[in-house]
Amino acid sequence: MIRLESLKEARRSTAADLAHQQCIRPACGRTYELTATPQRCDDCGALLDVVYDWEHLPVPDRLALFDERRASSRDPLDYSGVWRFRELIPFADLDKVLTIGEGQTQLRRTDGVGAYVGLAPGRLFLQYEGLNPSGSFKDNGMTGAFTHARMVGAKFAACASTGNTSASLAVFAGISGLLKAVVFVGSGKIAYGKLSQALDYGAATLQIDGDFDDAMRQVQEVCLQTNLYLMNSLNPFRLEGQKAIMYRVLEGLGWEVPDWIVVPGGNLGNSSAFGKAFAELLHLGLIDRVPRVAIINSTGADTLTRLVNGHGLRWNGGDVDDAAVDAFYAQMDAENRKAHTLASAIEINRPVNLDKALRTLEMTDGVVRAVPDEAILDAKAQVGAHGFGCEPASAASVAGARLLREQGVIGRDERVVCILTGHLLKDPHATVGYHSFAPEKLKEEFGGYGVNEARHANRPIAVRDDIEDILRVVRNL
Ligand code: F0G
């Protein structure tokens, strides 16, 4: 049996030669050095992957070997929920790894939410990524990107964000002091919890007069014209870190593969990373099948759903119908159609990782659905009532699982993992509004998003400062 500690020693001598970056389109396939920082392939404009020479890298022969790391968590690399799987993310020399203790998250069986989704007891699991240091799954990826930023000596880093990437970038920059963070956010477009993080952690915060899609376009241009290092999920090293979410899901299930992974889709970084994680585990013989991945949009930001379900867009072995995508975006612009959803984290109409998400769908026999904001907020209240809670975008996964159950796509006895991407406290306005607004106020504030009813509202109870009144309320609870 290979011990992990001996692997660690072996890794030290090998790192840089056994990984490179590569264009994901097989027809191009151009390679780049590990320390290069192109945003996309210089030749064909496609996305890039980090690719490993697995045959020459030491990898354990069973996933269960990673269990020993949990017992030795005094080592920061073992404590990290990302780097304790370092043999599966072997792009960095270990002394370059920058970790802030990300990935201490939990997979919880939640029968109450399972019943709401329509699953048999013991079949629904929630992966609480809101328990990360910055309160969202982004920290899994940010440790990867910061490690790479350290490898290339970056002094400034930038991202566009609907809020969580900026919070994560800001906290990593603040703790490490490695570089200065510059974040681009759509003015008035991000939830207060997230904006407060970027400001408090000291990031230069550019509020662009536009939405995420505008900010994303601008940040790419700024990074091209300056020496800013791009921290969005276009950066393949971000996605390397996010693979670890899937390793922890498998770990939480005793290294068994679930039937479904259900994940909200915004810029499509997570779904892209998950597909890569499973493709690699399968290649390495560490799993014998892959789960199906369901990507869930909000109906107010449903580019992927429209392209896949409406236009039949597919990865097609890497031969994506780019003309169909271009025509779709041209039409969107002609209609001036902007993303519009209360799930502000996924209020994105031009997902940069579209190609990689299509690849995930193909390799996992995945599906795509869009759910309305009303269903998202109802599902969110159910998650809250049975667990640690989540922000609206995260609950799209639960609402999506419920829809797929109703449609008979997911079976009642299948094992389903919904990824809860962000913490409840990120967006107090959505939560407090849902639970406390009177019907007219709810329509006024949220009606424009199609939210007209709060079926699972837990209303605060107004009571006079009078002991008799208070006792009457308490006795009637
Ligand atoms: N859930 C939350 C809480 C998010 O913050 C995001 C993305 C997503 C889901 C979607 O994930 O982009 O990988 O498909 N937030 C990004 C940001 C865009 O800027 O924080 P994805």
mmCIF file of C-alpha atoms and ligand atoms in Angstrom, residues 135-138 159-167 194 212 232-233 238-239 242 263-272 295 344-348 353 391-394 419-423 426, ligand 1:
data_model
loop_
_atom_site.group_PDB
_atom_site.id
_atom_site.type_symbol
_atom_site.label_atom_id
_atom_site.label_comp_id
_atom_site.label_asym_id
_atom_site.label_seq_id
_atom_site.Cartn_x
_atom_site.Cartn_y
_atom_site.Cartn_z
ATOM 1 C CA GLY A 135 -18.675 32.197 3.547
ATOM 2 C CA SER A 136 -18.768 30.674 0.081
ATOM 3 C CA PHE A 137 -17.303 27.883 -2.045
ATOM 4 C CA LYS A 138 -15.066 30.411 -3.777
ATOM 5 C CA CYS A 159 -11.854 39.867 -10.486
ATOM 6 C CA ALA A 160 -15.338 40.757 -11.574
ATOM 7 C CA SER A 161 -17.880 39.484 -9.147
ATOM 8 C CA THR A 162 -21.484 39.135 -8.105
ATOM 9 C CA GLY A 163 -19.989 39.365 -4.616
ATOM 10 C CA ASN A 164 -18.562 36.088 -3.433
ATOM 11 C CA THR A 165 -15.468 35.952 -5.604
ATOM 12 C CA SER A 166 -14.647 39.497 -4.537
ATOM 13 C CA ALA A 167 -15.110 38.596 -0.860
ATOM 14 C CA LYS A 194 -20.606 40.425 0.258
ATOM 15 C CA PHE A 212 -21.751 41.404 -13.720
ATOM 16 C CA ASN A 232 -12.090 34.863 -12.100
ATOM 17 C CA SER A 233 -12.931 31.272 -12.899
ATOM 18 C CA ARG A 238 -9.253 28.416 -9.570
ATOM 19 C CA LEU A 239 -11.074 25.424 -10.952
ATOM 20 C CA GLN A 242 -12.843 23.737 -6.730
ATOM 21 C CA VAL A 263 -25.300 22.696 -8.473
ATOM 22 C CA PRO A 264 -26.388 26.264 -9.197
ATOM 23 C CA GLY A 265 -25.027 27.622 -12.459
ATOM 24 C CA GLY A 266 -23.784 31.188 -12.834
ATOM 25 C CA ASN A 267 -20.433 31.702 -14.500
ATOM 26 C CA LEU A 268 -20.293 27.873 -14.645
ATOM 27 C CA GLY A 269 -16.962 27.479 -12.882
ATOM 28 C CA ASN A 270 -18.160 24.974 -10.317
ATOM 29 C CA SER A 271 -19.900 22.693 -12.766
ATOM 30 C CA SER A 272 -16.789 22.830 -14.955
ATOM 31 C CA ILE A 295 -26.832 22.514 -13.394
ATOM 32 C CA SER A 344 -27.896 37.808 -7.333
ATOM 33 C CA ALA A 345 -24.875 35.480 -7.164
ATOM 34 C CA ILE A 346 -25.997 33.849 -10.410
ATOM 35 C CA GLU A 347 -27.311 36.961 -12.131
ATOM 36 C CA ILE A 348 -25.133 36.257 -15.169
ATOM 37 C CA ASN A 353 -17.069 28.773 -18.666
ATOM 38 C CA GLU A 391 -28.085 32.334 0.269
ATOM 39 C CA PRO A 392 -30.667 32.446 -2.541
ATOM 40 C CA ALA A 393 -28.438 31.253 -5.413
ATOM 41 C CA SER A 394 -27.447 28.168 -3.418
ATOM 42 C CA ILE A 419 -24.290 22.022 -3.322
ATOM 43 C CA LEU A 420 -25.088 24.951 -1.029
ATOM 44 C CA THR A 421 -22.615 27.441 -2.373
ATOM 45 C CA GLY A 422 -22.951 30.409 -0.032
ATOM 46 C CA HIS A 423 -23.799 31.279 3.570
ATOM 47 C CA LYS A 426 -24.510 36.852 2.676
HETATM 48 N N1 F0G B 1 -23.625 30.262 -5.865
HETATM 49 C C1 F0G B 1 -23.013 31.320 -5.336
HETATM 50 C C2 F0G B 1 -23.281 31.644 -3.918
HETATM 51 C C3 F0G B 1 -22.117 32.092 -6.113
HETATM 52 O O1 F0G B 1 -21.511 33.127 -5.568
HETATM 53 C C4 F0G B 1 -21.915 31.751 -7.459
HETATM 54 C C5 F0G B 1 -21.034 32.536 -8.310
HETATM 55 C C6 F0G B 1 -22.584 30.639 -7.957
HETATM 56 C C7 F0G B 1 -23.431 29.909 -7.140
HETATM 57 C C8 F0G B 1 -22.404 30.195 -9.348
HETATM 58 O O2 F0G B 1 -21.216 29.498 -9.477
HETATM 59 O O3 F0G B 1 -20.173 30.795 -11.296
HETATM 60 O O4 F0G B 1 -19.290 28.583 -10.612
HETATM 61 O O5 F0G B 1 -21.463 28.761 -11.809
HETATM 62 N N2 F0G B 1 -20.567 33.647 -7.989
HETATM 63 C C9 F0G B 1 -19.588 34.373 -8.766
HETATM 64 C C10 F0G B 1 -19.081 35.562 -7.994
HETATM 65 C C11 F0G B 1 -19.991 34.682 -10.142
HETATM 66 O O6 F0G B 1 -18.657 36.547 -8.584
HETATM 67 O O7 F0G B 1 -19.056 35.507 -6.778
HETATM 68 P P1 F0G B 1 -20.489 29.398 -10.886
#
